[in-house]
Short mmCIF file of C-alpha atoms in Angstrom, two decimals:
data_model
loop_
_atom_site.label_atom_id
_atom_site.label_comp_id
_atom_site.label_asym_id
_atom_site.label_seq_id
_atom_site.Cartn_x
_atom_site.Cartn_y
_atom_site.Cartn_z
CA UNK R 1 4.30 -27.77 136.38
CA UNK R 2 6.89 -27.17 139.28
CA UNK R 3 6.19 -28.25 142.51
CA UNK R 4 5.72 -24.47 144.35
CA UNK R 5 3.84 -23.51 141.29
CA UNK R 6 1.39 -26.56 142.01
CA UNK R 7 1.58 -26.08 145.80
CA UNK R 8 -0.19 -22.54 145.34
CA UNK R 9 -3.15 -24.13 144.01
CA UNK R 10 -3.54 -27.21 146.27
CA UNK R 11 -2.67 -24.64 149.07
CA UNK R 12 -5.56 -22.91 148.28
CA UNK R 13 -8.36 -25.67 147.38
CA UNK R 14 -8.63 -24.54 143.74
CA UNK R 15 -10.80 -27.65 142.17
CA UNK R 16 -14.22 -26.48 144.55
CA UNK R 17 -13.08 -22.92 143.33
CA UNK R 18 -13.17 -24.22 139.85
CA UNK R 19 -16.24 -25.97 140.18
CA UNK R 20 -17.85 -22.62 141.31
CA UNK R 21 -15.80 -20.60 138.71
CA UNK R 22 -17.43 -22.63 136.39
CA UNK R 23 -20.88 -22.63 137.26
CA UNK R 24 -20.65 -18.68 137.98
CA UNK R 25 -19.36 -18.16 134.14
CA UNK R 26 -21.85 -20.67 132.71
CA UNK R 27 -24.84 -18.90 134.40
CA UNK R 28 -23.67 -15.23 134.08
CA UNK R 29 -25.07 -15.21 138.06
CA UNK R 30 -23.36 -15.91 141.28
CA UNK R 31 -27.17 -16.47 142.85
CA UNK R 32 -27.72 -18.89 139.93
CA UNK R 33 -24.76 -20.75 140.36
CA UNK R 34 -25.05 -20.70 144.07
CA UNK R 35 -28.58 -22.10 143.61
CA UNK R 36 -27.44 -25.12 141.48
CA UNK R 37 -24.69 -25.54 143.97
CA UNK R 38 -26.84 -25.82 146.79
CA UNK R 39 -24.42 -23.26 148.21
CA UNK R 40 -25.28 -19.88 150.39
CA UNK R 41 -24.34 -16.66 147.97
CA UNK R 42 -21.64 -15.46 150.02
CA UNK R 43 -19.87 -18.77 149.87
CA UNK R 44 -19.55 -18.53 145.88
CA UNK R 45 -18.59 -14.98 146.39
CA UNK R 46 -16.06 -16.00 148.53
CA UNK R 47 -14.94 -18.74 146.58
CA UNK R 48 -14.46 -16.70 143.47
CA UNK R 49 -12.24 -13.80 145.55
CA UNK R 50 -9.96 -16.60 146.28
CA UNK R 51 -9.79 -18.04 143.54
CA UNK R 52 -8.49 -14.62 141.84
CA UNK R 53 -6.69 -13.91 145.05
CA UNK R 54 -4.38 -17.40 143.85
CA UNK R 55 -4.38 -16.57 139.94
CA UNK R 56 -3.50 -13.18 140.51
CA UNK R 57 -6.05 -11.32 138.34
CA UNK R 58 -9.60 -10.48 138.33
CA UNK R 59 -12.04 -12.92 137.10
CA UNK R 60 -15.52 -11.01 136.86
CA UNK R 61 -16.21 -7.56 136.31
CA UNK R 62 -19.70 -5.93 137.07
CA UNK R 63 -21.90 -4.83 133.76
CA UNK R 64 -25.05 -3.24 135.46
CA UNK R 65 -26.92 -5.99 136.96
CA UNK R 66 -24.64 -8.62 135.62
CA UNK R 67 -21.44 -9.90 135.88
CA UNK R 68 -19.10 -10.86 133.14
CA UNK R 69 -15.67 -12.26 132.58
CA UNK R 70 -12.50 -10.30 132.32
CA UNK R 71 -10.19 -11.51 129.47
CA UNK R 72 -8.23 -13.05 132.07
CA UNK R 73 -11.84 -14.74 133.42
CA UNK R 74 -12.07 -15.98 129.82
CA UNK R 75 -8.71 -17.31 129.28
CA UNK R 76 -9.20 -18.96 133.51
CA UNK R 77 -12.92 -19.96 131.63
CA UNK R 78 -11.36 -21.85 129.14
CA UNK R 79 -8.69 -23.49 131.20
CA UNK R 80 -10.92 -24.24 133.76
CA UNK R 81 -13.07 -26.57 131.28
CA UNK R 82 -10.08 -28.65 130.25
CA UNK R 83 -8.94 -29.02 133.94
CA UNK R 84 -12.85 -30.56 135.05
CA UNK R 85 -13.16 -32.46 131.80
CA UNK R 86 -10.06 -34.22 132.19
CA UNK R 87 -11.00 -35.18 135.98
CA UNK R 88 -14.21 -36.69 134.54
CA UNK R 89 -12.23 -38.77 131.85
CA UNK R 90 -9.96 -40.24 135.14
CA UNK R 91 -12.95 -40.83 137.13
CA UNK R 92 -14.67 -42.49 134.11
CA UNK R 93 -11.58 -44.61 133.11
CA UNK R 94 -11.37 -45.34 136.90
CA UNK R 95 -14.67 -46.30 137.21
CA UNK R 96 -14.36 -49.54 134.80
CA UNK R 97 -11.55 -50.67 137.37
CA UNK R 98 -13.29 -49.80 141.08
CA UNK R 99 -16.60 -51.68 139.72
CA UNK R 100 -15.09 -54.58 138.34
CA UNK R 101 -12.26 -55.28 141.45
CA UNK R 102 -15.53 -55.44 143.96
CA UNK R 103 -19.21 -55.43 143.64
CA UNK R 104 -22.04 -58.11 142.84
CA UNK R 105 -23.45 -59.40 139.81
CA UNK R 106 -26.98 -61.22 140.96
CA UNK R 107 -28.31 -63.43 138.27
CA UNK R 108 -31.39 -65.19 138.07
CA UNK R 109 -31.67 -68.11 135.24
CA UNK R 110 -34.25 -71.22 134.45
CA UNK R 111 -33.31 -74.80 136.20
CA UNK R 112 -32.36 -75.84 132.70
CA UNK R 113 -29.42 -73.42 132.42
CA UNK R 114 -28.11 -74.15 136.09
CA UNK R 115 -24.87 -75.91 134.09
CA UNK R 116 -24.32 -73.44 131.52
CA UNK R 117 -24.43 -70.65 133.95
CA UNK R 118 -22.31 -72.29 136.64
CA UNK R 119 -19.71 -72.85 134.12
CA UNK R 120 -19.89 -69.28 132.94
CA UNK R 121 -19.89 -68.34 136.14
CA UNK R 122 -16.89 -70.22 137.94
CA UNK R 123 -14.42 -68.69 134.66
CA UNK R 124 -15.78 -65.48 134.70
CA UNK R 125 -15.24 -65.67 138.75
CA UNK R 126 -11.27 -66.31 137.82
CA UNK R 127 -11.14 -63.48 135.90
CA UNK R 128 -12.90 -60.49 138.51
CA UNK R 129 -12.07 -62.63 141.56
CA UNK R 130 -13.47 -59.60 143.58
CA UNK R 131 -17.12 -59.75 141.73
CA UNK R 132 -19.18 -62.17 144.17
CA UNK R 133 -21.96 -63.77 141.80
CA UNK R 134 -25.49 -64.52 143.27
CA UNK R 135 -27.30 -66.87 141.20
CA UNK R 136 -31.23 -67.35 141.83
CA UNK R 137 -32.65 -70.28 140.06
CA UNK R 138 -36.20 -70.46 139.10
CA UNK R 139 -39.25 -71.04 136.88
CA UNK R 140 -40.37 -69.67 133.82
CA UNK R 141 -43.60 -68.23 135.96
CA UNK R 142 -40.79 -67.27 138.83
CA UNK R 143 -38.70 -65.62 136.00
CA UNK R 144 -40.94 -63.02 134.82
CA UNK R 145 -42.26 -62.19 138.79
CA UNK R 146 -38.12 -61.23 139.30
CA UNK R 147 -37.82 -59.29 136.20
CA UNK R 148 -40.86 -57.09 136.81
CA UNK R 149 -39.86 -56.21 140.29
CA UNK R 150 -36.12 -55.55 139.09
CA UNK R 151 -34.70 -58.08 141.51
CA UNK R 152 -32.09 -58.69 139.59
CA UNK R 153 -29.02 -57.52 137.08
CA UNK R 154 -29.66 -60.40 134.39
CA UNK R 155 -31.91 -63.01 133.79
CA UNK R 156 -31.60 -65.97 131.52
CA UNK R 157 -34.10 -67.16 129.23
CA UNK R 158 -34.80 -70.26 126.85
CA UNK R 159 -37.74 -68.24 125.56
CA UNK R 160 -37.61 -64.47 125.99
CA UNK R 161 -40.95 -62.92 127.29
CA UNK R 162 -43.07 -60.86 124.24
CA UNK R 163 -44.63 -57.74 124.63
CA UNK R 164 -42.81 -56.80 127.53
CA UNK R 165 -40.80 -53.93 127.73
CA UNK R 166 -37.07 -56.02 128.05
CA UNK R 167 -33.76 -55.68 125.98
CA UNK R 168 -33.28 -59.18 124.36
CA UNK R 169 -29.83 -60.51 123.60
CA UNK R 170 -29.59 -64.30 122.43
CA UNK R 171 -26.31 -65.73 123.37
CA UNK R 172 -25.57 -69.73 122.47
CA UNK R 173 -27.60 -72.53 120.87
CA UNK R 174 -29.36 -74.79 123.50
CA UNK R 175 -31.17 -77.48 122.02
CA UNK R 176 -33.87 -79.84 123.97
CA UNK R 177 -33.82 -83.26 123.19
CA UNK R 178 -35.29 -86.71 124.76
CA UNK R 179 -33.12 -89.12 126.60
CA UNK R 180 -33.94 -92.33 127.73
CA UNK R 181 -31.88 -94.72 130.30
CA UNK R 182 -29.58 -96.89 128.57
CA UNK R 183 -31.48 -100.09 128.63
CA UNK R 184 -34.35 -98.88 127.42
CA UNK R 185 -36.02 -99.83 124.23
CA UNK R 186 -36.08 -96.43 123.09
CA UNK R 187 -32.43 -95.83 123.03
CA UNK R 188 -31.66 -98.19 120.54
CA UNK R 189 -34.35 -97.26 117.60
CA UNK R 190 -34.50 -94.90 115.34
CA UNK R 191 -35.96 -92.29 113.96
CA UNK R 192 -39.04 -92.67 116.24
CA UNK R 193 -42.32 -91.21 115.31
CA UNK R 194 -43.45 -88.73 117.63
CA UNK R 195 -46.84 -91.13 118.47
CA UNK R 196 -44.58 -93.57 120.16
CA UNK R 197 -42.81 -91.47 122.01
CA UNK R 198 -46.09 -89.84 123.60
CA UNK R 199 -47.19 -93.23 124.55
CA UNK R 200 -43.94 -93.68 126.71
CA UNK R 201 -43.78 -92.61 130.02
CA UNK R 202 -42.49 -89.24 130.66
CA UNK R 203 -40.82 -87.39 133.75
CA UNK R 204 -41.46 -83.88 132.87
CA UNK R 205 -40.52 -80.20 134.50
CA UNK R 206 -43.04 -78.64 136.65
CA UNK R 207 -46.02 -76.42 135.31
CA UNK R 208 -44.47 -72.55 134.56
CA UNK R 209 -41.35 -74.25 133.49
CA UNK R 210 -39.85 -73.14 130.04
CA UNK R 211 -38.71 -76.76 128.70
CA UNK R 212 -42.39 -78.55 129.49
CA UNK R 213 -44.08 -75.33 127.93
CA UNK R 214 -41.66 -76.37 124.59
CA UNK R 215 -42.41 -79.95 125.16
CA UNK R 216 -46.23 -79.71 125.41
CA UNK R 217 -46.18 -77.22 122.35
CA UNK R 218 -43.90 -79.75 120.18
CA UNK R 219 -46.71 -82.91 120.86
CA UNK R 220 -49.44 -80.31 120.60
CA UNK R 221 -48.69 -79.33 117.04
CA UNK R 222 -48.70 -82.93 116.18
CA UNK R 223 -51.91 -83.52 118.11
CA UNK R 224 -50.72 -85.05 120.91
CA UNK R 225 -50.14 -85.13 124.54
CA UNK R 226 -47.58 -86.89 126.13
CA UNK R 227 -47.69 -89.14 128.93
CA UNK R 228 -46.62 -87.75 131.78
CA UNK R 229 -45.57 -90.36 134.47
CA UNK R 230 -44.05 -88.00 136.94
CA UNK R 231 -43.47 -84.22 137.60
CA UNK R 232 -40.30 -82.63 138.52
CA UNK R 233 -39.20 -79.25 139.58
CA UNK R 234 -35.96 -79.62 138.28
CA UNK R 235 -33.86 -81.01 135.77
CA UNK R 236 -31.05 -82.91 138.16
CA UNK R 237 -33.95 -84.57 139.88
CA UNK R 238 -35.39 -85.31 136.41
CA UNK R 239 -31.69 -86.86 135.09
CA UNK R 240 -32.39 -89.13 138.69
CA UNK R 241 -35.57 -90.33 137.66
CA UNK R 242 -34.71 -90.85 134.34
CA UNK R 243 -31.39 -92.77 135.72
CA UNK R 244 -33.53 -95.01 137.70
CA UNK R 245 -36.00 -95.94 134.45
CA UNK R 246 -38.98 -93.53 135.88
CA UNK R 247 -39.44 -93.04 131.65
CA UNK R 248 -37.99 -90.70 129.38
CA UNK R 249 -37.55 -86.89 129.49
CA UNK R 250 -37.18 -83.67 127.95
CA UNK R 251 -33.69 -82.04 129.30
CA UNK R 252 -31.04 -79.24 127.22
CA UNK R 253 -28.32 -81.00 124.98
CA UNK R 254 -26.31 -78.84 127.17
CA UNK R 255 -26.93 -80.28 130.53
CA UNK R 256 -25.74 -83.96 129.09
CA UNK R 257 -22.45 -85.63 130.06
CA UNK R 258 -20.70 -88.72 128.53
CA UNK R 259 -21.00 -89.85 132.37
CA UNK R 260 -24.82 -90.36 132.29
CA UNK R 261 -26.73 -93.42 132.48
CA UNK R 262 -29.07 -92.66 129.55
CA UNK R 263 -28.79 -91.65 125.75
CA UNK R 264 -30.22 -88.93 123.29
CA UNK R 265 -33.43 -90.73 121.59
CA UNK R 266 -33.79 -90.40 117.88
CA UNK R 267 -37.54 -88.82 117.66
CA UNK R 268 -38.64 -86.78 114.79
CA UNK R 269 -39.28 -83.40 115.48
CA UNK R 270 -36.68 -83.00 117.81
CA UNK R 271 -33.93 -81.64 118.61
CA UNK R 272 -36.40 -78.10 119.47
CA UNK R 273 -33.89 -75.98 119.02
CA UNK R 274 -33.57 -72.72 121.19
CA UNK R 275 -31.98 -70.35 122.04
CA UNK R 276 -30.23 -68.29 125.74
CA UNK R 277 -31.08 -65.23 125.86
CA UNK R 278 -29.55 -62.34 128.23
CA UNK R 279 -32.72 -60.03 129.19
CA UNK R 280 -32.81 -57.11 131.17
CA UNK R 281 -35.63 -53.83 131.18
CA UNK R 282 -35.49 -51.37 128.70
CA UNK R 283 -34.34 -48.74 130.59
CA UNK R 284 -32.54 -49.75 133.15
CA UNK R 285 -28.77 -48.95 132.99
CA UNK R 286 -27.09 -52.34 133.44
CA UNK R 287 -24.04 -52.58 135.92
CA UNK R 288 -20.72 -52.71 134.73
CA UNK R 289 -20.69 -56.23 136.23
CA UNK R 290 -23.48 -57.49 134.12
CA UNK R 291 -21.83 -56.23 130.58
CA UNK R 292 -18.44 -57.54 131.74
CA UNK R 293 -20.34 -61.13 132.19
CA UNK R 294 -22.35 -61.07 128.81
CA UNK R 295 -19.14 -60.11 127.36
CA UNK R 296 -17.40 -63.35 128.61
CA UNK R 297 -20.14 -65.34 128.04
CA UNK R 298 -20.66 -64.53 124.65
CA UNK R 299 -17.11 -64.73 123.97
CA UNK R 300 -17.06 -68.40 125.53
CA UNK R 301 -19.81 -69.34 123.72
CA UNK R 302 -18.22 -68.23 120.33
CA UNK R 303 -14.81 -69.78 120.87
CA UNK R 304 -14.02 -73.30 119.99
CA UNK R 305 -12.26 -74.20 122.73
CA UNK R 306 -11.33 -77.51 124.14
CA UNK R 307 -13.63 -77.33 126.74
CA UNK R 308 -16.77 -76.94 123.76
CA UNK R 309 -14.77 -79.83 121.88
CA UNK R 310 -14.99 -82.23 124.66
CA UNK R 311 -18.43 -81.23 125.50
CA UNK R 312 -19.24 -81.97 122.22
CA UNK R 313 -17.52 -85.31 122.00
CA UNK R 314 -19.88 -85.73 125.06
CA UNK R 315 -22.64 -85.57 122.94
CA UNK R 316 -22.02 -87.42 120.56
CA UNK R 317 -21.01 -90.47 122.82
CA UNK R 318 -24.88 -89.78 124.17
CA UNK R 319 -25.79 -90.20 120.85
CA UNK R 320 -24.32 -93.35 119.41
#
């Protein structure tokens, strides 16, 4: 369009006037349209009188007690549609840019996962360096208190709660295994029976933690309890204890590092293997931050990079 056509229009405001236009043709009723509005009757009036006053043609004629549109109203009617549908496209498409260049994505994730998540977290932070990411670490029992007040935009679970009313998505295999320090009997047998193992001392998580409720279930189904030596309420104190030959220990393949001072035990029945899982309510529409970081994460998690390879050659050092 040439310039002193388009000056006309932003001369005279035209997008409220469409917006008005719109509503007035859509409801057959200036008082309707002023009503949905929240605008005083004489202001739509008003608005629509300009608004022919800059297209140069009448927009509504009066039918009785209604009001109608011209042919020109219904050619401006049509017009005017494409004009307000296009703005929302822009704001929509702009929308994806102004939430990820600035906002907050809060997360809140079991002591197990601290790692995994930090890791996520410190790429994903190179890609939207204007997301700030607030991580809350915490319980099982701690968990589920968050997610029912709504505390948070994700939360990160081993074991997903049941029967609540929560969108599940599992993202990456995270198997719990036993380590034991170095020197320790246990790291050089194997295939342990499960027996012996609950006879050795054990450094376990805290009660309401996710790994000891695994733990407990795994000797329970074999009837047995371990013996529990020492409580922890997290797993980097646990990999200390462990380090210093408190006993052995449930922690996530994940968390291990060719740099620790202990080794995977070979016990039957484990690796337990799990599962993260994104959850958020059912419900509740999840910020543009959020998808963007389930996206990466579950793109991570899928690609064989060299950062999986050598965390993988970790393992298997741990291992042999």
């Amino acid at each position: 369009m040439p310039q002193s056509r388009l000056r006309r229009y932003l001369r005279h405001g035209t997008l409220p006037q469409l917006a008005v236009f719109e509503a007035s043709a859509r409801l057959s009723s200036f008082t309707r349209a002023a009503a949905e509005l929240h605008l005083a009757q004489p202001t739509v009036s008003g608005q629509i009188r300009k608004l022919s006053e800059t297209l140069g043609t009448p927009l509504f004629e009066q039918v009785g007690r209604q009001i109608q549109l011209t042919p020109s109203g219904r050619c401006a009617y049509d017009h005017c549609l494409e004009v307000l549908a296009a703005i929302g496209r822009l704001d929509d498409a702009l929308a994806d840019l102004r939430d990820l260049a600035a906002g907050e994505l809060r997360l809140a994730i079991a002591g197990a996962a601290t790692r995994f998540v930090a890791r996520m977290a410190s790429d994903f932070s190179q890609c939207y360096p204007g997301i700030a990411v607030r991580l809350h670490v915490d319980n099982r029992a701690g968990l589920l208190a968050r997610l029912a007040r709504h505390e948070d935009d994700l939360y990160l679970f081993a074991h997903p709660p049941q029967g609540l009313p929560v969108v599940r998505q599992a993202i990456t295999s995270n198997p719990l295994v036993i380590v034991a320090r170095r020197d320790d009997d246990l790291a050089r047998e194997r295939a342990l029976s499960l027996a012996r193992v609950a006879a050795a001392p054990f450094v376990m998580r805290e009660p309401g933690s996710g790994t000891r409720a695994s733990v407990l279930e795994a000797f329970a189904r074999a009837g047995l309890s371990p013996n529990i030596r020492m409580e922890l309420a997290s797993d980097e104190a646990i990999r200390c204890a462990v380090s210093e030959g408190a006993g052995i220990a449930a922690l996530p393949r994940d968390s291990l590092d060719a740099g620790d001072a202990f080794s995977m035990v070979d016990v039957a029945g484990f690796p337990i293997e799990r599962h993260w899982h994104f959850v958020y309510p059912v419900g509740v529409r999840v910020a543009r931050a959020a998808e963007a970081f389930m996206r990466h994460v579950r793109d991570e998690a899928a690609a064989p990079d060299g950062r999986r390879e050598q965390g993988e050659a970790a393992v298997s050092k741990l291992a042999a």
